[in-house]
Amino acid sequence: MSEAIHVAEIFGENVFDDAVMRERLPKSVYKKLKQTIEDGSELDPSIADVVAHAMKDWAVDNGATHYTHWFQPLTGVTAEKHDSFITSPDAAGRVLMDLSGKELIKGEADGSSFPSGGLRATFEARGYTTWDCTSPAFLKKDALGVTLCIPTAFCSYGGEALDKKTPLLRSMEAIDKQAVRIFHLFGNTAVKRVIPSVGPEQEYFLVDREKYLQRKDLIYTGRTLFGAMPPKGQEMDDHYYGVIRERVGAFMKELNEELWKLGVAAKTQHNEVAPAQHELASIYTKANLAVDHNQIVMETMKKVASRRGLACLLHEKPFQGVNGSGKHNNWSLTSDTGINMLEPGVTPHENIQFLLVLACIMKAVDVHADLLRQSAAVPGNDYRLGAQEAPPAIISIFVGEQIEDVIDQLCSTGSATHSKMGGTLRTGVTTLPDFDKDATDRNRTSPFAFTNNKFEFRMVGSSDSISSANVVLNTIVAEAFKEAADILEASDDFPTAVHDLIKKLLSEHRRIIFNGNGYTEEWVQEAERRGLPNLKCMVDSIPSLVTEKAVKLFGDFGVYTRSELYARAEIEYETYAKSVLVEARTMSDMAGKQIIPAVIRYSGDLARSLNEVRTACPEADMSVQTELVLEVSSLLAAMKNAMEEIRKDLEKAGTMSNMKERAHFCYDEMVPAMNRLREPADRLEMIVDKEYWPFPSYGDMIFEV
């Protein structure tokens, strides 16, 4: 029996949260800091020393020896530089522990060694980290000891954002301002602030660590570059929601405990569709805190897995032929008075504010579908999107039967008079209770689905930060809200104006609604007919960052400057190219040093056996053995040719200084060459005796956890 966990007692114990601040800060200081956190008002620098002292005392009382400015550079993962609390010894030689207000608010990191897309030259090293007081500090406990982590933003000496957090905070301010205007138009003047709320669902794979360490492809790239499908994959659907294995259950228990101590409200856990695949979902919180928490979740998953003799795989497609991993980004807008702007109510056709919000979001997604697609662009997602239950690369909105019926009424007749109801579910079993059904079914193929009172953006990759997706969502909806508010605030007849505007927006952007099967070829053709973009790969989506439309959008709301957008596009091209080049070099290394030598040994033994049998029994039919030797030799030759092709491509890519050109070359030439190397290798795996094969197979990894 495992030891019981008392969640209420441990939740948030490693967080400098509101309860700790109320206890340790003077009332006046607590009030000022709380006002900044809740109202978005400017931080009063005069309180920094007091807060820093209290934070240090709390951390030291809990065993901390160091602090770090914990930030999120454009690598997609977090970064930290540790400093101890000790200061110069006093006259008696005793060491003192201190954290000043200046050290709390401002840190310095190398601004040129992190990806900057040209915003920083190599010789321009200075970058700053600055305290984000809206995200609470926390304690990280690991082999280093106890470290106080202070969430921060990261910018260059010139003020350009070099991280994932700064643009997110900017976008939250943008949508806050515009959403408040919408509320006030409908007489909800008590609303002073609107906060985007996010609840991410994180998918991941767990494999045995010893087997993981035998695969260079998993170590270097996060995915298997070779691997034949085992006799059984996920076709039986028996893993989905199945009984959680003891070893995995022990991992999940420890993971939950770690996360709860860090204030992460881990809620749901279950087996996913693919063998060895699982999911963890967290409860909603404000967007910037949700981003921080999701990074903590991914870091903690890897740490706990390692302790348990496991490896956590966060790549979008670690195994070819089975489900990939993503994360559903559940997004909504909530006022400081507790009103969810995406709550349709029992009769959506009568909820005019909801219909305006819905129409604005439809417009935002339709106009900026390219940006939303790009926000989920990471190299691994190219292998996931459109395959094995992942959403397609075409952006569309699922609203369900009830909302679509209301939209159809408004577009066709100018008014909506009724809303479809869900009815009652009756099972036909006397002892099972009847209950009210939802008004619409779910659609798991839609990339952007309305689900009761939120939108679920399902395209984000499992390894990616959810920041970029939420930056785009916040900003494009802020633009649509602003344009609607500008029109309605100037109107003399609000009821008529809002009715006409809703009908106009719904009619103009009806094309973005699709409630059908997003996996079919018919939808691809229909989307093309509607004029919806189909950006199939990462490199095709990157240019959307630097269109004049994007520059104006982000510039108008102060989310990104032109230079920040162009820098991010450059980083995206470079990231894609580097990812593919690492994979190509890894494939070449594994093929040349592991697979080919193993197959040669096997074919040599096979040939010797063939000769021995022929000598012992000249009359025997040796056709099967002969054909096998010939087939193995042919596949070896195909591998050698493909390796030579990859070697030449690597040399050519190395001569390209233009990142866009290199990225396109990698997609157009190197990825197909890698596929040509994989095909004969995977066929050989099905022929060669398991004792010869140099690393664990798919079956070994996904069924033996």
XYZ file of C-alpha atoms in Angstrom:
705
model
C 0.000 0.000 0.000
C 1.345 3.423 -0.922
C 1.485 6.191 1.645
C -1.575 8.465 1.659
C -1.180 12.030 0.397
C -3.084 14.793 2.175
C -3.435 17.216 -0.715
C -4.889 20.109 1.269
C -1.887 20.036 3.605
C 0.832 20.000 0.949
C -0.756 22.078 -1.821
C 1.361 25.152 -2.487
C 3.767 24.501 0.391
C 6.722 25.377 -1.869
C 5.137 28.564 -3.227
C 5.504 32.147 -2.008
C 1.762 32.534 -2.460
C -0.870 34.916 -1.166
C -1.120 33.226 2.224
C 2.645 33.448 2.775
C 2.762 37.066 1.598
C -0.112 38.028 3.919
C 1.692 36.397 6.818
C 5.202 37.728 6.177
C 4.701 41.164 4.621
C 3.675 44.374 6.401
C 0.029 45.173 5.633
C 0.837 48.276 3.600
C 3.404 46.419 1.472
C 1.105 43.433 1.008
C -1.701 45.739 -0.110
C 0.466 47.482 -2.722
C 1.853 44.218 -4.106
C -1.609 42.649 -4.158
C -2.951 45.621 -6.086
C -0.293 45.180 -8.748
C -1.028 41.463 -9.048
C -4.820 41.766 -9.164
C -5.385 45.114 -10.904
C -2.392 45.189 -13.208
C -1.248 48.490 -11.727
C 2.400 49.537 -11.871
C 4.733 47.967 -9.337
C 5.880 50.342 -6.601
C 9.703 49.976 -6.523
C 9.818 51.217 -2.937
C 8.403 47.925 -1.639
C 10.995 45.753 -3.394
C 13.458 45.571 -0.484
C 10.764 44.542 1.976
C 9.358 41.870 -0.360
C 12.864 40.571 -1.158
C 13.745 40.286 2.528
C 10.533 38.409 3.328
C 10.957 36.129 0.320
C 14.537 35.339 1.317
C 13.597 34.612 4.933
C 10.816 32.277 3.820
C 13.125 30.491 1.365
C 15.964 30.120 3.899
C 13.508 28.855 6.518
C 12.660 26.122 4.022
C 16.291 25.195 3.431
C 17.118 27.333 0.389
C 20.730 28.321 -0.200
C 20.415 29.899 -3.676
C 18.013 31.952 -5.740
C 17.584 32.202 -9.490
C 15.763 34.372 -11.976
C 13.734 31.663 -13.725
C 12.959 32.706 -17.300
C 11.786 31.350 -20.632
C 14.113 32.223 -23.534
C 13.260 31.473 -27.147
C 14.611 27.944 -26.845
C 11.155 26.767 -25.734
C 12.490 25.555 -22.369
C 13.408 27.406 -19.186
C 16.725 28.862 -18.077
C 18.208 29.714 -14.710
C 21.439 31.067 -13.230
C 21.896 30.362 -9.518
C 23.323 32.796 -6.949
C 23.654 31.976 -3.280
C 22.133 34.237 -0.644
C 25.488 34.671 1.075
C 27.114 38.101 1.172
C 30.572 39.162 2.272
C 31.392 37.904 5.779
C 31.108 40.437 8.598
C 33.964 41.551 10.850
C 33.603 38.422 12.942
C 33.870 36.247 9.857
C 30.240 35.168 9.941
C 28.497 34.799 6.615
C 25.239 36.711 6.101
C 22.244 35.721 3.960
C 20.579 38.444 1.938
C 18.423 39.228 -1.087
C 18.048 42.890 -1.982
C 15.169 44.546 -3.751
C 17.459 45.291 -6.670
C 18.433 41.616 -6.934
C 14.764 40.635 -6.806
C 13.659 43.039 -9.520
C 16.640 42.928 -11.861
C 19.044 40.221 -12.972
C 21.508 39.953 -15.812
C 21.906 37.114 -18.296
C 23.865 36.693 -21.504
C 21.689 38.242 -24.191
C 23.659 36.911 -27.168
C 24.097 33.205 -26.453
C 20.352 32.571 -26.381
C 18.441 32.671 -29.690
C 17.905 36.298 -30.670
C 17.403 36.243 -34.437
C 19.892 39.060 -34.926
C 18.576 41.281 -32.118
C 21.861 40.650 -30.309
C 25.303 40.276 -31.888
C 27.817 37.924 -30.292
C 29.758 40.850 -28.840
C 26.551 42.418 -27.428
C 26.145 40.260 -24.364
C 23.963 42.187 -21.944
C 20.432 41.003 -21.319
C 18.132 41.617 -18.377
C 15.735 39.485 -16.400
C 12.981 41.337 -14.551
C 10.623 40.066 -11.854
C 7.100 39.071 -12.880
C 5.306 39.592 -9.578
C 2.038 38.254 -11.034
C 3.550 34.755 -11.023
C 4.573 33.637 -7.524
C 8.089 32.583 -6.612
C 8.573 28.931 -5.743
C 11.117 26.517 -4.315
C 12.760 23.891 -6.488
C 14.036 20.918 -4.490
C 16.421 18.569 -6.269
C 19.989 17.283 -6.212
C 21.280 20.867 -6.031
C 19.426 21.401 -2.780
C 16.693 24.013 -2.418
C 16.598 26.963 -4.809
C 14.271 29.967 -4.755
C 12.948 30.414 -8.303
C 11.789 33.933 -9.151
C 9.704 34.015 -12.372
C 11.009 36.737 -14.666
C 10.800 38.214 -18.126
C 13.932 38.400 -20.290
C 14.841 41.268 -22.611
C 17.885 42.662 -24.386
C 19.877 45.762 -23.460
C 17.737 47.648 -25.968
C 14.470 46.417 -24.448
C 13.539 43.872 -27.132
C 11.757 40.782 -25.830
C 14.038 37.741 -25.949
C 11.608 35.416 -24.230
C 8.176 33.811 -24.257
C 6.816 35.703 -21.252
C 7.137 39.379 -22.198
C 4.927 39.188 -25.319
C 2.412 37.090 -23.371
C 2.096 39.739 -20.657
C 1.755 42.406 -23.340
C -0.994 40.441 -25.089
C -2.845 39.951 -21.799
C -2.891 43.697 -21.268
C -4.144 44.192 -24.819
C -7.106 41.841 -24.541
C -7.896 43.049 -21.037
C -8.393 46.615 -22.257
C -10.547 45.683 -25.242
C -12.645 43.047 -23.437
C -13.520 45.549 -20.703
C -14.904 47.820 -23.436
C -17.191 44.998 -24.607
C -18.492 44.445 -21.078
C -19.162 48.158 -20.589
C -21.125 48.332 -23.844
C -23.589 45.867 -22.350
C -23.892 47.809 -19.090
C -21.491 45.657 -17.059
C -19.605 48.688 -15.774
C -18.553 46.911 -12.580
C -16.033 44.988 -14.665
C -12.591 46.530 -14.296
C -10.417 43.742 -15.650
C -10.658 40.712 -17.944
C -8.091 37.923 -17.709
C -7.478 35.177 -20.290
C -7.654 31.845 -18.486
C -5.876 28.746 -19.748
C -6.009 25.072 -18.829
C -3.469 22.965 -20.764
C -3.630 19.196 -21.236
C -0.180 17.622 -21.523
C 0.382 14.358 -23.395
C 3.590 12.349 -23.003
C 5.173 8.905 -23.371
C 6.990 6.903 -20.709
C 9.608 4.303 -21.642
C 12.135 2.315 -19.658
C 15.242 4.443 -19.118
C 17.727 1.630 -19.808
C 16.114 1.053 -23.193
C 15.988 4.789 -23.835
C 19.734 5.049 -23.234
C 20.356 2.375 -25.880
C 18.763 4.555 -28.561
C 20.875 7.451 -29.807
C 17.904 8.840 -31.721
C 15.845 9.277 -28.557
C 18.783 10.794 -26.703
C 19.718 13.303 -29.407
C 16.388 14.086 -31.067
C 13.589 12.953 -28.768
C 12.053 10.665 -31.403
C 12.830 7.315 -32.994
C 14.405 7.756 -36.414
C 14.266 4.019 -37.095
C 11.732 1.451 -35.991
C 9.377 -1.108 -37.474
C 5.876 -1.444 -36.100
C 5.326 -4.373 -33.725
C 2.593 -6.928 -34.457
C 0.273 -4.933 -32.228
C 0.061 -1.159 -32.038
C -2.934 0.814 -30.808
C -5.552 -0.830 -33.032
C -7.249 -2.641 -30.132
C -7.862 0.639 -28.250
C -7.235 -1.250 -25.017
C -4.684 1.192 -23.654
C -6.985 4.237 -23.772
C -8.353 4.902 -20.268
C -7.078 1.440 -19.348
C -5.903 0.375 -15.913
C -2.717 2.273 -15.098
C 0.271 -0.021 -14.584
C 1.914 -0.096 -11.172
C 5.168 1.402 -12.378
C 3.403 4.211 -14.205
C 1.060 4.730 -11.265
C 4.018 5.221 -8.929
C 5.377 7.826 -11.353
C 2.016 9.635 -11.506
C 1.662 9.643 -7.716
C 5.081 11.207 -7.214
C 4.492 13.636 -10.076
C 1.200 14.804 -8.559
C 2.784 15.276 -5.162
C 5.633 17.335 -6.604
C 3.256 19.482 -8.661
C 0.781 20.061 -5.857
C 3.589 21.278 -3.605
C 4.457 23.774 -6.343
C 0.877 25.011 -6.542
C 0.182 23.361 -9.896
C -3.422 22.147 -9.804
C -2.858 18.820 -11.581
C -6.374 17.474 -12.022
C -6.752 14.645 -14.550
C -4.502 11.694 -15.376
C -5.114 8.717 -17.641
C -3.678 6.403 -20.257
C -3.874 7.854 -23.752
C -4.657 5.975 -26.959
C -1.154 4.785 -27.839
C 0.644 2.187 -25.702
C 2.964 3.904 -23.178
C 1.219 7.248 -23.784
C -0.444 9.221 -20.991
C -1.992 12.603 -20.243
C -2.057 15.108 -17.403
C -4.445 18.069 -17.320
C -4.348 21.071 -15.004
C -7.148 23.291 -13.731
C -7.604 26.696 -15.327
C -5.582 29.656 -14.154
C -4.561 33.005 -15.651
C -2.610 32.671 -18.864
C 0.885 33.670 -17.731
C 0.652 31.448 -14.654
C -0.644 28.572 -16.820
C 2.388 28.963 -19.096
C 4.732 28.903 -16.097
C 2.936 25.894 -14.656
C 3.099 23.966 -17.918
C 6.855 24.494 -18.047
C 7.050 23.248 -14.450
C 4.946 20.221 -15.424
C 7.293 19.279 -18.277
C 10.426 19.767 -16.156
C 8.958 17.784 -13.281
C 7.827 14.950 -15.547
C 11.383 14.452 -16.763
C 12.847 14.685 -13.269
C 10.403 12.233 -11.680
C 10.688 9.821 -14.617
C 14.455 9.695 -14.205
C 14.094 8.907 -10.495
C 11.749 6.050 -11.355
C 14.022 4.437 -13.944
C 11.889 5.855 -16.761
C 12.336 8.401 -19.537
C 9.598 10.910 -20.324
C 9.272 11.642 -24.048
C 7.681 14.984 -24.890
C 8.374 14.923 -28.628
C 5.286 15.318 -30.807
C 5.920 12.031 -32.645
C 8.343 9.773 -30.790
C 7.043 6.640 -32.535
C 6.007 6.466 -36.182
C 2.675 4.767 -36.808
C 1.028 5.449 -33.437
C -0.549 8.534 -31.933
C 1.635 11.559 -31.459
C 1.487 13.876 -28.463
C 0.106 17.373 -28.258
C -1.400 19.617 -25.681
C -4.911 21.023 -25.798
C -4.831 24.701 -24.917
C -8.217 25.436 -23.310
C -8.770 29.206 -23.459
C -11.462 31.500 -22.091
C -11.949 35.076 -20.875
C -13.103 35.814 -17.330
C -13.881 39.161 -15.721
C -12.814 40.214 -12.242
C -16.499 39.903 -11.324
C -16.516 36.212 -12.282
C -18.259 36.379 -15.670
C -17.005 34.031 -18.402
C -17.395 35.800 -21.754
C -17.671 32.409 -23.492
C -20.572 31.124 -21.399
C -23.502 30.780 -23.851
C -26.160 30.101 -21.235
C -29.141 27.804 -21.653
C -30.495 29.803 -24.600
C -27.530 31.107 -26.606
C -29.765 32.791 -29.181
C -30.857 35.257 -26.477
C -27.342 35.936 -25.133
C -26.363 38.923 -27.274
C -23.045 39.552 -25.530
C -22.009 35.932 -26.077
C -23.012 36.094 -29.744
C -20.930 39.238 -30.243
C -17.936 37.633 -28.545
C -18.369 34.490 -30.661
C -18.633 36.532 -33.862
C -15.488 38.484 -32.974
C -13.547 35.282 -32.290
C -14.751 33.813 -35.595
C -13.474 36.918 -37.345
C -10.157 36.831 -35.495
C -9.497 33.174 -36.330
C -10.579 33.570 -39.960
C -8.504 36.688 -40.621
C -5.439 35.381 -38.776
C -5.646 31.630 -39.360
C -2.089 31.698 -40.669
C -0.766 33.184 -37.417
C -2.690 30.714 -35.290
C -1.249 27.846 -37.348
C 2.233 29.304 -37.002
C 1.871 29.615 -33.231
C 1.875 25.797 -33.052
C 4.781 25.341 -35.447
C 7.608 23.279 -34.007
C 9.628 20.736 -36.006
C 8.035 17.721 -34.318
C 4.514 18.871 -35.135
C 5.172 18.326 -38.849
C 5.133 14.586 -38.128
C 2.010 14.763 -35.948
C -0.567 17.067 -37.528
C -3.133 15.292 -39.684
C -2.125 11.786 -38.584
C -3.353 9.323 -35.964
C -6.058 11.452 -34.323
C -4.144 14.750 -34.364
C -5.940 17.781 -35.831
C -5.213 18.731 -39.442
C -2.988 21.669 -40.372
C -6.008 23.569 -41.733
C -7.460 25.978 -39.172
C -11.228 25.755 -38.712
C -13.657 26.251 -35.835
C -16.000 23.627 -34.446
C -19.003 25.177 -32.696
C -21.375 22.217 -32.507
C -24.934 21.765 -33.685
C -26.560 24.159 -31.234
C -24.356 27.181 -31.964
C -24.166 26.444 -35.691
C -27.975 26.401 -35.819
C -28.102 29.826 -34.144
C -25.500 31.143 -36.614
C -27.504 29.748 -39.546
C -30.670 31.425 -38.270
C -28.943 34.791 -37.937
C -27.268 34.550 -41.342
C -30.358 33.378 -43.223
C -33.210 35.274 -41.557
C -31.513 38.054 -39.649
C -32.687 36.807 -36.272
C -32.408 33.745 -34.053
C -35.593 32.602 -32.368
C -34.598 29.361 -30.679
C -31.719 27.164 -29.535
C -31.493 23.409 -29.897
C -31.601 21.562 -26.618
C -29.682 18.422 -25.742
C -32.627 16.411 -24.537
C -32.486 13.543 -22.064
C -30.156 10.574 -22.251
C -31.977 7.332 -21.502
C -29.908 4.181 -21.315
C -32.782 1.731 -21.121
C -31.454 0.366 -17.830
C -33.819 0.923 -14.904
C -31.113 1.370 -12.277
C -29.151 3.914 -14.307
C -30.338 7.512 -13.908
C -31.530 9.564 -16.860
C -29.782 12.914 -17.285
C -29.706 15.953 -19.542
C -27.359 15.643 -22.508
C -25.145 18.433 -23.775
C -26.653 20.345 -26.648
C -23.978 19.112 -29.045
C -21.489 16.300 -29.541
C -17.684 16.753 -29.477
C -15.396 16.768 -32.512
C -11.870 15.546 -31.829
C -10.603 16.355 -35.330
C -11.121 20.115 -35.052
C -8.034 22.232 -34.341
C -10.090 24.997 -32.662
C -13.204 23.692 -30.955
C -15.835 25.419 -28.847
C -16.464 23.152 -25.855
C -19.303 24.430 -23.661
C -17.721 27.652 -22.331
C -14.211 27.765 -23.776
C -12.248 27.273 -26.956
C -9.860 24.355 -27.167
C -6.864 24.936 -29.436
C -5.645 21.399 -30.072
C -2.784 22.055 -32.445
C -0.048 22.913 -29.926
C 2.790 20.385 -29.821
C 3.598 18.459 -26.659
C 7.165 19.780 -26.383
C 6.228 23.390 -27.116
C 5.559 26.265 -24.763
C 1.891 27.260 -24.788
C 2.949 30.897 -24.672
C 3.039 31.523 -28.439
C -0.461 30.143 -28.980
C -1.890 32.336 -26.247
C -0.027 35.429 -27.439
C -1.688 35.018 -30.823
C -5.125 34.196 -29.404
C -5.091 37.156 -27.046
C -3.913 39.604 -29.688
C -6.133 38.604 -32.599
C -9.222 38.608 -30.376
C -8.186 41.964 -28.887
C -8.113 43.360 -32.426
C -11.594 42.006 -33.205
C -12.961 43.367 -29.910
C -11.434 46.781 -30.580
C -12.930 47.021 -34.050
C -16.348 45.976 -32.719
C -16.167 48.376 -29.759
C -15.137 51.260 -32.028
C -18.263 50.713 -34.144
C -20.691 50.174 -31.280
C -19.447 53.018 -29.103
C -20.075 55.416 -32.005
C -23.617 54.152 -32.574
C -26.742 56.060 -31.528
C -28.865 52.903 -31.518
C -26.916 50.200 -29.708
C -29.464 47.333 -29.945
C -29.775 47.718 -33.713
C -26.056 48.295 -34.207
C -25.006 45.224 -32.227
C -27.594 43.063 -34.008
C -26.387 44.213 -37.417
C -22.737 43.814 -36.481
C -23.229 40.260 -35.206
C -25.055 39.257 -38.381
C -22.388 40.927 -40.549
C -19.471 39.209 -38.796
C -21.136 35.807 -38.775
C -22.004 36.062 -42.473
C -18.558 37.269 -43.533
C -16.666 34.640 -41.541
C -19.057 31.694 -41.739
C -16.480 29.875 -43.873
C -14.260 29.193 -40.845
C -16.954 26.989 -39.249
C -16.576 23.269 -39.930
C -18.218 20.619 -37.791
C -17.336 17.605 -39.930
C -14.464 15.138 -40.175
C -11.210 17.067 -40.505
C -9.265 13.959 -41.571
C -10.905 13.475 -44.960
C -9.529 14.480 -48.324
C -12.932 16.017 -49.023
C -12.319 18.551 -46.259
C -8.954 19.474 -47.750
C -10.669 20.194 -51.047
C -13.548 22.019 -49.354
C -11.140 24.164 -47.323
C -9.327 25.119 -50.515
C -12.639 26.077 -52.101
C -13.423 28.256 -49.085
C -10.026 29.943 -49.342
C -8.699 28.644 -46.029
C -4.892 28.334 -45.790
C -3.333 24.869 -45.618
C 0.167 25.371 -44.231
C 1.300 21.775 -44.076
C 4.747 22.259 -42.570
C 6.595 24.541 -40.205
C 8.696 26.281 -42.853
C 5.592 27.206 -44.853
C 3.979 28.771 -41.783
C 6.891 30.984 -40.703
C 6.364 33.779 -43.286
C 3.034 34.630 -41.629
C 5.041 36.212 -38.795
C 6.412 38.963 -41.017
C 3.492 39.917 -43.254
C 2.438 43.559 -43.093
C -0.827 42.317 -41.610
C 1.032 40.677 -38.728
C 3.390 43.623 -38.215
C 0.429 45.992 -37.967
C -1.563 43.687 -35.685
C 1.176 43.142 -33.134
C 2.512 46.681 -33.471
C -0.866 48.310 -32.860
C -1.211 46.455 -29.566
C 2.418 46.738 -28.518
C 2.894 42.957 -28.400
C 5.779 42.652 -30.889
C 7.804 45.257 -32.723
C 8.702 44.702 -36.349
C 12.257 43.778 -35.379
C 11.016 41.286 -32.773
C 8.830 39.579 -35.390
C 11.612 39.352 -37.955
C 13.937 38.007 -35.261
C 11.456 35.312 -34.352
C 11.037 34.296 -37.966
C 14.812 33.953 -38.280
C 14.933 31.872 -35.090
C 12.148 29.602 -36.366
C 13.994 28.924 -39.633
C 17.212 28.262 -37.752
C 15.481 25.998 -35.221
C 13.854 23.917 -37.939
C 17.084 23.518 -39.908
C 19.124 22.612 -36.840
C 16.538 20.059 -35.769
C 16.562 18.297 -39.136
C 20.354 18.413 -39.404
C 20.762 16.838 -35.956
C 18.315 14.109 -36.982
C 20.159 13.499 -40.253
C 23.533 13.229 -38.534
C 22.045 10.908 -35.913
C 20.508 8.675 -38.580
C 23.786 8.493 -40.430
C 25.625 7.660 -37.219
C 23.177 4.943 -36.163
C 23.033 3.416 -39.624
C 26.786 3.417 -40.155
C 27.933 2.380 -36.688
C 25.092 0.182 -35.491
C 22.607 -1.077 -38.054
C 24.875 -1.886 -41.007
C 27.534 -3.674 -38.911
C 24.799 -5.710 -37.189
C 23.206 -6.661 -40.497
C 26.593 -7.587 -41.965
C 27.207 -9.928 -39.035
C 23.782 -11.467 -39.536
C 24.184 -11.846 -43.304
C 27.682 -13.298 -42.802
C 26.355 -15.918 -40.410
C 23.480 -16.583 -42.782
C 25.858 -17.056 -45.713
C 28.104 -19.387 -43.701
C 25.067 -21.392 -42.663
C 23.974 -21.547 -46.291
C 27.375 -22.882 -47.363
C 27.469 -25.404 -44.537
C 24.042 -26.773 -45.443
C 24.961 -26.866 -49.147
C 28.151 -28.786 -48.318
C 26.386 -31.214 -46.024
C 23.388 -31.698 -48.281
C 24.085 -30.738 -51.913
C 20.631 -31.871 -53.025
C 18.740 -29.587 -50.586
C 16.579 -26.764 -51.898
C 18.417 -23.615 -50.792
C 16.180 -21.109 -52.579
C 14.726 -19.575 -49.391
C 18.114 -19.020 -47.763
C 19.546 -17.704 -51.022
C 16.684 -15.250 -51.508
C 17.072 -14.079 -47.937
C 20.782 -13.392 -48.386
C 20.064 -11.536 -51.622
C 17.262 -9.477 -50.023
C 19.432 -8.494 -47.075
C 22.277 -7.538 -49.409
C 19.923 -5.461 -51.552
C 18.546 -3.585 -48.524
C 22.078 -2.989 -47.244
C 22.982 -1.458 -50.580
C 19.909 0.771 -50.437
C 20.927 1.948 -46.970
C 24.477 2.679 -48.128
C 23.200 4.727 -51.073
C 20.794 6.676 -48.866
C 23.580 7.368 -46.354
C 25.770 8.756 -49.125
C 22.913 10.990 -50.243
C 22.461 12.310 -46.689
C 26.198 12.928 -46.373
C 26.159 15.085 -49.511
C 23.069 16.942 -48.296
C 24.736 17.651 -44.963
C 27.753 19.113 -46.748
C 25.531 21.255 -48.940
C 23.437 22.494 -45.996
C 26.638 23.471 -44.212
C 27.474 25.940 -46.998
C 24.143 27.782 -46.664
C 24.277 30.918 -44.528
C 20.716 32.024 -45.283
C 18.513 30.421 -42.607
C 15.349 30.490 -44.719
C 17.123 28.835 -47.633
C 18.653 26.218 -45.332
C 15.290 25.431 -43.684
C 13.589 24.923 -47.050
C 16.462 22.749 -48.236
C 16.122 20.618 -45.109
C 12.391 20.175 -45.658
C 12.524 19.638 -49.424
C 15.681 17.523 -49.681
C 16.911 16.196 -46.344
C 13.636 14.930 -44.878
C 12.859 12.832 -47.995
C 16.449 11.525 -47.959
C 16.033 10.522 -44.317
C 12.841 8.683 -45.214
C 14.734 6.828 -47.938
C 17.303 5.709 -45.371
C 14.678 4.635 -42.880
C 12.625 2.487 -45.263
C 15.231 -0.260 -45.917
C 16.432 -0.145 -42.309
C 12.935 -0.789 -40.984
C 12.487 -3.635 -43.460
C 15.760 -5.148 -42.263
C 14.570 -4.990 -38.669
C 11.723 -7.323 -39.663
C 14.215 -9.810 -41.170
C 17.274 -9.754 -38.931
C 17.338 -11.975 -35.846
C 16.523 -9.936 -32.726
C 19.803 -10.991 -31.121
C 21.701 -9.089 -33.810
C 19.599 -5.896 -33.790
C 21.617 -3.177 -32.022
C 18.902 -1.351 -30.064
C 15.431 -1.932 -28.529
C 12.490 -2.252 -30.892
C 9.146 -0.459 -30.745
C 7.614 -3.477 -29.071
C 10.362 -3.505 -26.439
C 9.753 0.136 -25.577
C 6.016 0.755 -25.744
C 4.801 -2.552 -24.336
C 7.475 -3.190 -21.701
C 7.146 -0.280 -19.297
